[in-house]
PDB file of C-alpha atoms and ligand atoms in Angstrom:
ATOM      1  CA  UNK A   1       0.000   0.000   0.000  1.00  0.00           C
ATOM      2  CA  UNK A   2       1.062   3.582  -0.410  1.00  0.00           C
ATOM      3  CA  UNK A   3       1.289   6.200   1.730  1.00  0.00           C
ATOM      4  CA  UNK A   4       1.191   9.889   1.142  1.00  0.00           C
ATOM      5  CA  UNK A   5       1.710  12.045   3.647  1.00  0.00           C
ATOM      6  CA  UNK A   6       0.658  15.748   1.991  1.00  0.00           C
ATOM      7  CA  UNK A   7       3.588  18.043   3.652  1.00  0.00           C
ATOM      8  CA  UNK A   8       3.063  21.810   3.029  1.00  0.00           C
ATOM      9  CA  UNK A   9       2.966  24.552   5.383  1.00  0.00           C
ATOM     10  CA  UNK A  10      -0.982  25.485   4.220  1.00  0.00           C
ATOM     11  CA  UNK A  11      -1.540  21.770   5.285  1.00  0.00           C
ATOM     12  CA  UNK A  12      -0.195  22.885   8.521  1.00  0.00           C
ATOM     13  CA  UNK A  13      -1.811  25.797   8.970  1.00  0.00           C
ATOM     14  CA  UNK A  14      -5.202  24.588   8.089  1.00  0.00           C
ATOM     15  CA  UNK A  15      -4.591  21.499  10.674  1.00  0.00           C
ATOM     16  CA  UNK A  16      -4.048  23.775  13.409  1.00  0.00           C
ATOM     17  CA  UNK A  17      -7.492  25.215  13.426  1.00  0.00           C
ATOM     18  CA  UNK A  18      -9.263  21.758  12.230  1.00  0.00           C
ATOM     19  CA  UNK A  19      -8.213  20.162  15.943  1.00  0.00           C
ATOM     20  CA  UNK A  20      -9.183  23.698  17.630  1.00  0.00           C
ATOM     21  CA  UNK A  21     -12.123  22.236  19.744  1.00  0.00           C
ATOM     22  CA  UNK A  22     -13.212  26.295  19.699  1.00  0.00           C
ATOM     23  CA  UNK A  23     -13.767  25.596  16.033  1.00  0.00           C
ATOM     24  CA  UNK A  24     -17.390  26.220  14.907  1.00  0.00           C
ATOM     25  CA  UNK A  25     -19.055  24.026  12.544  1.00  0.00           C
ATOM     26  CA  UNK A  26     -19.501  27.090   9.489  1.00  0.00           C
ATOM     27  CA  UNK A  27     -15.584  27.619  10.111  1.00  0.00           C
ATOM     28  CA  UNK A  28     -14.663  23.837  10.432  1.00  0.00           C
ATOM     29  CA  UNK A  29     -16.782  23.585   7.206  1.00  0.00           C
ATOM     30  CA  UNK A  30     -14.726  26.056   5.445  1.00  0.00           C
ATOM     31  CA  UNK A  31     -11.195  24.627   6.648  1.00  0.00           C
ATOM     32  CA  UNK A  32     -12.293  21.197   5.546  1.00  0.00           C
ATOM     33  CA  UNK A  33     -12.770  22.709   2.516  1.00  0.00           C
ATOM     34  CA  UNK A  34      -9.395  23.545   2.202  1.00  0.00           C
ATOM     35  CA  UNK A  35      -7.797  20.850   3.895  1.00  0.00           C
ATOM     36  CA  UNK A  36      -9.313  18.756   0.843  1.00  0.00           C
ATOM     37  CA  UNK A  37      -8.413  21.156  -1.732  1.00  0.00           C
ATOM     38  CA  UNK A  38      -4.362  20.629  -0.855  1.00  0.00           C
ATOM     39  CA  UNK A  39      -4.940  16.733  -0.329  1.00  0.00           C
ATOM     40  CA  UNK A  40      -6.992  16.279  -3.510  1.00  0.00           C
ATOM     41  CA  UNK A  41      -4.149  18.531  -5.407  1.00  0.00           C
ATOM     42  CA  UNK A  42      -1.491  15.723  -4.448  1.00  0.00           C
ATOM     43  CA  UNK A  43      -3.639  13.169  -5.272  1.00  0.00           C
ATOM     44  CA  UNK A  44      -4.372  14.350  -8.712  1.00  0.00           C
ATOM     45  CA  UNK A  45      -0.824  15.095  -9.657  1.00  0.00           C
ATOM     46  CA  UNK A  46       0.098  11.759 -11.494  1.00  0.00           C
ATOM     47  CA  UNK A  47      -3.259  11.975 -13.552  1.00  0.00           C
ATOM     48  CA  UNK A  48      -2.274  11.485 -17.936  1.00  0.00           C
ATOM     49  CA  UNK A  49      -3.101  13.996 -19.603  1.00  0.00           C
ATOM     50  CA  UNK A  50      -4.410  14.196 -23.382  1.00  0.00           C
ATOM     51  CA  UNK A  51      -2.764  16.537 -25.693  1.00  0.00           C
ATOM     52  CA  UNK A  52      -5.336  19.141 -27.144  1.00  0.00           C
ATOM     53  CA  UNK A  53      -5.168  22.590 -29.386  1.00  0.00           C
ATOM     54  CA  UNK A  54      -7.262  26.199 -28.276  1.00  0.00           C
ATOM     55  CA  UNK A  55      -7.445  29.420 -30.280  1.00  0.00           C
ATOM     56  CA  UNK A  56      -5.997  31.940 -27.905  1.00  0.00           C
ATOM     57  CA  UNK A  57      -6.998  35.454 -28.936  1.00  0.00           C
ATOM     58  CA  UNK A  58      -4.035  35.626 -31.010  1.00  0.00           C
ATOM     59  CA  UNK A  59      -3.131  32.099 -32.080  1.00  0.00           C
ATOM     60  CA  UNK A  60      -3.820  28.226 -32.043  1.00  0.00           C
ATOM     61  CA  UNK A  61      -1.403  26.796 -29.182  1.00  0.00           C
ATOM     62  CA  UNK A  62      -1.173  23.041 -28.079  1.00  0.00           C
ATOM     63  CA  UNK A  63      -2.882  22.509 -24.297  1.00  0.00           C
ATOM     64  CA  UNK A  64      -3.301  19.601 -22.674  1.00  0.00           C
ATOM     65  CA  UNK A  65      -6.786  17.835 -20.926  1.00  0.00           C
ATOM     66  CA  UNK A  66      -7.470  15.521 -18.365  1.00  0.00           C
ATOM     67  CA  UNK A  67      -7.717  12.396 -19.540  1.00  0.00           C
ATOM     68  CA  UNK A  68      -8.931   9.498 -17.486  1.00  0.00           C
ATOM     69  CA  UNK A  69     -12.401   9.428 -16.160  1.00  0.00           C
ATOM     70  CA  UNK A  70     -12.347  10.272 -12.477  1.00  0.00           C
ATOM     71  CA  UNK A  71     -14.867   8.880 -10.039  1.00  0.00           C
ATOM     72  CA  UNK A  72     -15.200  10.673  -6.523  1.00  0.00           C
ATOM     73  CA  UNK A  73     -16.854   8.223  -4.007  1.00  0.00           C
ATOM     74  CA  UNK A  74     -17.677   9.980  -0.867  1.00  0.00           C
ATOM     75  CA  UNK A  75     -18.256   8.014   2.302  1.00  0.00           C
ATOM     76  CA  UNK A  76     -21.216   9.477   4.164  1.00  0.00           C
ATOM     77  CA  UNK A  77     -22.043  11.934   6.259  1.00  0.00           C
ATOM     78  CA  UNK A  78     -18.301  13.279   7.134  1.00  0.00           C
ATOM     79  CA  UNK A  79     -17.046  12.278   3.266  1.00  0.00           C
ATOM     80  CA  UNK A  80     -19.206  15.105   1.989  1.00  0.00           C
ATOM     81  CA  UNK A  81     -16.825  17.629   3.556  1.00  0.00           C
ATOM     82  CA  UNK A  82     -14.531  16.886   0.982  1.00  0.00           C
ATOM     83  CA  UNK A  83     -16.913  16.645  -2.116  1.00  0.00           C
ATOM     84  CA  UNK A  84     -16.955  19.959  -3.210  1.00  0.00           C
ATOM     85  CA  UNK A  85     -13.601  20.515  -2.969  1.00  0.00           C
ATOM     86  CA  UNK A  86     -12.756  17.362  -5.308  1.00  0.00           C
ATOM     87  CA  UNK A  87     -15.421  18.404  -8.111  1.00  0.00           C
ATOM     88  CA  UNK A  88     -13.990  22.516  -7.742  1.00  0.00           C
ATOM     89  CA  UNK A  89     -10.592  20.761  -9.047  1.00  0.00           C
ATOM     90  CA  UNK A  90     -11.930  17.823 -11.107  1.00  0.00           C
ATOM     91  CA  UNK A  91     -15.532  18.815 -12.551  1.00  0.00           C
ATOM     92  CA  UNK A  92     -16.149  16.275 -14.356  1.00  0.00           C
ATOM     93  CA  UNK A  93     -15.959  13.423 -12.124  1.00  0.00           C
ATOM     94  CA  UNK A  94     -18.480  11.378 -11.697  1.00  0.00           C
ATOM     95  CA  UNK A  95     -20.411  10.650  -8.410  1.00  0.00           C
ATOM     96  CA  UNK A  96     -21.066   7.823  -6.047  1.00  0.00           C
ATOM     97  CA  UNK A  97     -22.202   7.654  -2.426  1.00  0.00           C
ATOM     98  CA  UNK A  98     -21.319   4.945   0.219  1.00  0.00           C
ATOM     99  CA  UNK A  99     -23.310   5.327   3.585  1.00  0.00           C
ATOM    100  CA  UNK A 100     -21.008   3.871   6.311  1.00  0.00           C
ATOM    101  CA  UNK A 101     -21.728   4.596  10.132  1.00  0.00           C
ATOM    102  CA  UNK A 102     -19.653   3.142  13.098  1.00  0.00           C
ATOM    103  CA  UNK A 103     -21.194   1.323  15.914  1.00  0.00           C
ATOM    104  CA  UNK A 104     -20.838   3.587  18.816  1.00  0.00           C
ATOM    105  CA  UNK A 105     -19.900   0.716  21.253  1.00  0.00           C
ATOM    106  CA  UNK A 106     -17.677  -1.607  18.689  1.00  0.00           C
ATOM    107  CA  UNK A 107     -16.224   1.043  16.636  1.00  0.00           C
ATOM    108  CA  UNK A 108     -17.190  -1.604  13.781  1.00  0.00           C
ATOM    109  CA  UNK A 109     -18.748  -0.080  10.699  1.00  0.00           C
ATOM    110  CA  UNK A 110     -21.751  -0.720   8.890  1.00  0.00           C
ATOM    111  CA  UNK A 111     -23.037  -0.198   5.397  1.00  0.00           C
ATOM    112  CA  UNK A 112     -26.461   1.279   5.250  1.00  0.00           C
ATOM    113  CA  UNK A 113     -26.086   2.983   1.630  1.00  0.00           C
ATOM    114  CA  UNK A 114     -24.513   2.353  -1.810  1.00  0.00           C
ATOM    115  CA  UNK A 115     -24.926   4.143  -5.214  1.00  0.00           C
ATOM    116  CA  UNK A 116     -21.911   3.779  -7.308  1.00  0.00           C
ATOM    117  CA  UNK A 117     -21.183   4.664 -11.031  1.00  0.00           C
ATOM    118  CA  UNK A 118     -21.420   1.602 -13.343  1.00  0.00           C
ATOM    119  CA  UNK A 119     -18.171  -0.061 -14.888  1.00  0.00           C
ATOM    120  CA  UNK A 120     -15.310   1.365 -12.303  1.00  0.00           C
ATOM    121  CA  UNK A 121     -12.726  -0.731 -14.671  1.00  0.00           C
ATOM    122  CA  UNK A 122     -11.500   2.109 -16.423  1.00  0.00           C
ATOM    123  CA  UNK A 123     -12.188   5.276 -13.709  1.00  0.00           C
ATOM    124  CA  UNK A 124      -9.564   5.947 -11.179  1.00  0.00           C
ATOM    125  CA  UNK A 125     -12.083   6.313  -7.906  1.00  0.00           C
ATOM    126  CA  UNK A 126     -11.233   8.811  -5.323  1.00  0.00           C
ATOM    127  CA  UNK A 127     -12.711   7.816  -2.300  1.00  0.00           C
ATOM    128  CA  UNK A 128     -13.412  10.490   0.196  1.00  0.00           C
ATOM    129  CA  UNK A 129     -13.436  10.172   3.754  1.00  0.00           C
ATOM    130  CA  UNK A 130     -11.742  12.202   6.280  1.00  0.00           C
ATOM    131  CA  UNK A 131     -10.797  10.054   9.148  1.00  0.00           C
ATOM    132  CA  UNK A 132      -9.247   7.016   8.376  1.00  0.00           C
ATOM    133  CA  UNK A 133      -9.011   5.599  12.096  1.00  0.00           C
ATOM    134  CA  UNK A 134      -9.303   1.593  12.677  1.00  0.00           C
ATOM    135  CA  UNK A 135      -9.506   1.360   9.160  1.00  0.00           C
ATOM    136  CA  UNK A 136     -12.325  -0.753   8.893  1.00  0.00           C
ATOM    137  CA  UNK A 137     -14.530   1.930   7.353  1.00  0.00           C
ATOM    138  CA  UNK A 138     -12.387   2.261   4.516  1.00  0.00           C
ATOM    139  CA  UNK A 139     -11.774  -1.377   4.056  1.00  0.00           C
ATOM    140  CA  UNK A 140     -15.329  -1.916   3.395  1.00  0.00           C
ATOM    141  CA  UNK A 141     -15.447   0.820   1.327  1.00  0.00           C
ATOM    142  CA  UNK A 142     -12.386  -0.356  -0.589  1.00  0.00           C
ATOM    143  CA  UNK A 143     -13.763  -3.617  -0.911  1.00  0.00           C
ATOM    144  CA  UNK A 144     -17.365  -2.571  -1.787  1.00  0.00           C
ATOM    145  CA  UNK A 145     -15.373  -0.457  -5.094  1.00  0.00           C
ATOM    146  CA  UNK A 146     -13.263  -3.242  -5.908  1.00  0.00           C
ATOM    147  CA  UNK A 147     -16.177  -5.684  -6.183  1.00  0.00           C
ATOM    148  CA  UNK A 148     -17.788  -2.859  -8.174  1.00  0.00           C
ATOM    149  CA  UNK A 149     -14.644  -3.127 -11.039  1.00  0.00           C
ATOM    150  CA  UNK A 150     -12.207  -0.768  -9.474  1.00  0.00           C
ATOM    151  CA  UNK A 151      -8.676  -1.518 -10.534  1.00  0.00           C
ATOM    152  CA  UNK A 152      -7.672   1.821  -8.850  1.00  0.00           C
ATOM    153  CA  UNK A 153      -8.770   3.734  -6.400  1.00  0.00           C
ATOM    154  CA  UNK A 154      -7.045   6.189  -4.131  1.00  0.00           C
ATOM    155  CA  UNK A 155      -8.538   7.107  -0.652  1.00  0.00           C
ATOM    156  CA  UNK A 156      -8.284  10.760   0.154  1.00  0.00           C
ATOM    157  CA  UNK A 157      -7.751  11.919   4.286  1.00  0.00           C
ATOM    158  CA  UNK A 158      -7.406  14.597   6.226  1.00  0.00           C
ATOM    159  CA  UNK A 159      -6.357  12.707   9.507  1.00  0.00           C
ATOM    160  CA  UNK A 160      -5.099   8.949   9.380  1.00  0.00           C
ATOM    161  CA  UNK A 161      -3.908   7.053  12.569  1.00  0.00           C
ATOM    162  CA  UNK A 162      -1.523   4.581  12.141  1.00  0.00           C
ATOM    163  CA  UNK A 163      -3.148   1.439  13.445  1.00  0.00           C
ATOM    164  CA  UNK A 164      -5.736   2.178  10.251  1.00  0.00           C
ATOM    165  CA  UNK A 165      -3.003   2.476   7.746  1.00  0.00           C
ATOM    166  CA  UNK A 166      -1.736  -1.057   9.353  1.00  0.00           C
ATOM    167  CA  UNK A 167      -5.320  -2.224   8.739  1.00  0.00           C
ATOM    168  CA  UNK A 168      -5.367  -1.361   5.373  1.00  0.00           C
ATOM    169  CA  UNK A 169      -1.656  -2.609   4.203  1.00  0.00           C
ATOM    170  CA  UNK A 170      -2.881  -5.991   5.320  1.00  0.00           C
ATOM    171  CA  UNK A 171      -6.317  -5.652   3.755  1.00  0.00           C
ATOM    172  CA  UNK A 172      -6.167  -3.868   0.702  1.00  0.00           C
ATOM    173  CA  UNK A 173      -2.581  -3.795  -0.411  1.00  0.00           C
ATOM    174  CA  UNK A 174      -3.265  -2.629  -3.413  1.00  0.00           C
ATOM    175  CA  UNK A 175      -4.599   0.748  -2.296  1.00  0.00           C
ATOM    176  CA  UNK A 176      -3.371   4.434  -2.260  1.00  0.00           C
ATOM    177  CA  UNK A 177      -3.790   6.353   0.977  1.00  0.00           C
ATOM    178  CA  UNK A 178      -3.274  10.300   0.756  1.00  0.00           C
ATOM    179  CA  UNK A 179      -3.634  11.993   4.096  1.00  0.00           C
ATOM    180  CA  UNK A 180      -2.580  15.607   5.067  1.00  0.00           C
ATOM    181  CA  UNK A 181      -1.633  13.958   8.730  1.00  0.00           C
ATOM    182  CA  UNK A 182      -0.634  10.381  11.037  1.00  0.00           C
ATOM    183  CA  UNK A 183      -1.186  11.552  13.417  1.00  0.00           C
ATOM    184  CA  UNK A 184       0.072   9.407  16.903  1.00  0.00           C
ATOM    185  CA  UNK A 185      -2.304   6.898  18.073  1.00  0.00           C
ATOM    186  CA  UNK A 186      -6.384   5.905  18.970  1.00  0.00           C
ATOM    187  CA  UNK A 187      -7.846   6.074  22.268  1.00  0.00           C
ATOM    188  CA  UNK A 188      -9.683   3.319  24.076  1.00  0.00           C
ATOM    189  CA  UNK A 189     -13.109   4.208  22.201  1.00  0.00           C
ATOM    190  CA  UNK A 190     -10.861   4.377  19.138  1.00  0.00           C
ATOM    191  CA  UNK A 191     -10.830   7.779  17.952  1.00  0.00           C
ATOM    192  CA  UNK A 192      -7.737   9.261  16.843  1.00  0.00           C
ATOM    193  CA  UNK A 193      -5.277  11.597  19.222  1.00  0.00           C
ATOM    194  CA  UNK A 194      -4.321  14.169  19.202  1.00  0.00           C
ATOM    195  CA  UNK A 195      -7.194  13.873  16.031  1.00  0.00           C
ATOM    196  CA  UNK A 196      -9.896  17.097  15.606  1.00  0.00           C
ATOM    197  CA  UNK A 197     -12.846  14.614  17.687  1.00  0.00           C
ATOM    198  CA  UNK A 198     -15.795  13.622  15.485  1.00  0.00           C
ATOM    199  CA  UNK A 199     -15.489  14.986  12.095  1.00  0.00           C
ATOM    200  CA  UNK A 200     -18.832  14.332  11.184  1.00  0.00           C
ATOM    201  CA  UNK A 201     -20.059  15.787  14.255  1.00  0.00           C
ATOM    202  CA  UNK A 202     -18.458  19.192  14.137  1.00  0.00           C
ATOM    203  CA  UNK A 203     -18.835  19.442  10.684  1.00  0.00           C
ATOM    204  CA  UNK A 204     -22.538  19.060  10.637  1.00  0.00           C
ATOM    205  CA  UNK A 205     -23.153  20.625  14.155  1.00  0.00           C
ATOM    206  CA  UNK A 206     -24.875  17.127  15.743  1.00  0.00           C
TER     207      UNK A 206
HETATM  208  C1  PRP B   1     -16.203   8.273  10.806  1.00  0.00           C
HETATM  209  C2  PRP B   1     -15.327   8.656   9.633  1.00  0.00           C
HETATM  210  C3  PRP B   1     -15.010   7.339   8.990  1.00  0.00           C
HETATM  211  C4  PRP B   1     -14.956   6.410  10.169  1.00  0.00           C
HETATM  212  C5  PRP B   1     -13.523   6.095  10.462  1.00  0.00           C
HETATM  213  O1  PRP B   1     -17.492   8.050  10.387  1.00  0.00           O
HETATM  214  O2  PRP B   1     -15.926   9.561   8.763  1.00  0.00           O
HETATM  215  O3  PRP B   1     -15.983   6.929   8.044  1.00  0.00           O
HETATM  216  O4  PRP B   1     -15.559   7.090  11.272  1.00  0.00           O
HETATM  217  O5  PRP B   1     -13.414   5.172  11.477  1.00  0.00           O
HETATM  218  P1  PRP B   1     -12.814   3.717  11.243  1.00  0.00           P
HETATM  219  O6  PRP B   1     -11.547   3.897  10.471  1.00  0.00           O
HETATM  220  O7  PRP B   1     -12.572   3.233  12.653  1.00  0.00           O
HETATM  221  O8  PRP B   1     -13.820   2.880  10.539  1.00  0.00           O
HETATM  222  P2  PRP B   1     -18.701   7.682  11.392  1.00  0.00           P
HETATM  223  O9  PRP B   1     -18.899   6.201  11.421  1.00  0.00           O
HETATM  224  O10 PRP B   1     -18.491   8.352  12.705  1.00  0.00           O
HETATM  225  O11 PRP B   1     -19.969   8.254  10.657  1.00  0.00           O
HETATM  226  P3  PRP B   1     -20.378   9.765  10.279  1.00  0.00           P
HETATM  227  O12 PRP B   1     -19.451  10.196   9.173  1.00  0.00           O
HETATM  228  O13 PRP B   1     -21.774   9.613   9.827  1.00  0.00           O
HETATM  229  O14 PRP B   1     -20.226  10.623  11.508  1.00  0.00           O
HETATM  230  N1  URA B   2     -14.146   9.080  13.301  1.00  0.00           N
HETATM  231  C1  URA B   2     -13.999  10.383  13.602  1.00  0.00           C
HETATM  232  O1  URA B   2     -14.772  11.231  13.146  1.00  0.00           O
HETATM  233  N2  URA B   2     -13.000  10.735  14.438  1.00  0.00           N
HETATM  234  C2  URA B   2     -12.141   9.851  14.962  1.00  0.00           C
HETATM  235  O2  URA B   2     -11.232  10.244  15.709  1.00  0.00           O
HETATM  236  C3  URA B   2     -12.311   8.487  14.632  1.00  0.00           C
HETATM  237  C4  URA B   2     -13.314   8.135  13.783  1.00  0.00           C
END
């Protein structure tokens, strides 16, 4: 499995006020927002490209387009704090919901929702979820893609701990992790420290 670990001083700055507990959910909105815009940046980097021409005001010029078709899978509710940051960089990417909740008690997840684009085969699927913790959220999601036809598919975080990266090396070896931190360990009710609490939570305000 590989590991990205998005290092730039915005990333840092933006983290810093993410963990604030004083942060409000309209601001914690906003900084996810960002957060996902510098993740989803590194993620995209390696994308091919498919040489093009334009008419500039004064003269036809090469240019060059996306060229894959890119799949954004958010994992709901706290994945959707990333969505709108993914389609302000990729537009046309297609969309697909999973519905994943953790059992308060177990910490083990549970699928309750699925809508995925058809034929995955060719796509490369970003799948969107912000807290990648015991890593059995995103196994399942993982899974639930590659039994949908994904050959690739890169799972975009804003805070990963390192007994869910573990997780996923044995699990899905095959996947790409890009997170903007590791952070150091998860408590005893398995939420990440130092972490930024419930994502989902203080995003949404419940
Ligand atoms: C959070 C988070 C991940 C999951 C990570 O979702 O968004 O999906 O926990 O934990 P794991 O790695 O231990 O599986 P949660 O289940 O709290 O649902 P929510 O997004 O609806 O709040
Ligand atoms: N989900 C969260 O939102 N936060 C954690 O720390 C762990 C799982």
């Amino acid at each position: 499995m590989e590991l990205h670990v998005v290092c730039h001083p915005l990333v840092d700055d933006v983290l810093a006020a993410l963990r604030d507990r004083r942060t409000e959910p309209a601001e914690f909105r906003r900084l996810a927002h960002r957060a996902s815009l510098l993740v989803a940046a590194e993620a995209t980097r390696d994308l091919p490209t498919r040489e093009t021409e334009v008419e500039t005001p004064l003269e036809t010029t090469r240019a060059r387009l996306l060229g894959p078709r890119v799949v954004a899978v958010p994992v709901l509710r706290a994945g959707l704090g990333m969505l709108d940051a993914f389609l302000e960089l990729v537009p046309s990417a297609e969309v697909g919901y999973f519905g994943l909740e953790r059992n308060e008690q177990t910490a083990v997840a549970r699928r309750y929702y699925e809508k995925v684009p058809r034929e995955l085969g060719e796509a490369v699927v970003y799948l969107l979820d912000p807290m990648l913790a015991t890593g059995g959220s995103a196994a399942m999601a993982l899974e639930g893609l590659q039994g949908r036809g994904a050959r690739e598919v890169r799972l975009l975080c804003i805070v990963a701990a390192p007994e869910g990266v573990a997780y996923l090396e044995k699990t899905c070896p095959g996947a790409q992790v890009y997170t903007a931190a590791l952070d150091r360990q998860l408590n005893d009710r398995k939420y990440i420290l130092p972490g930024l609490g419930d994502f989902g939570d203080r995003l949404f305000g419940t």
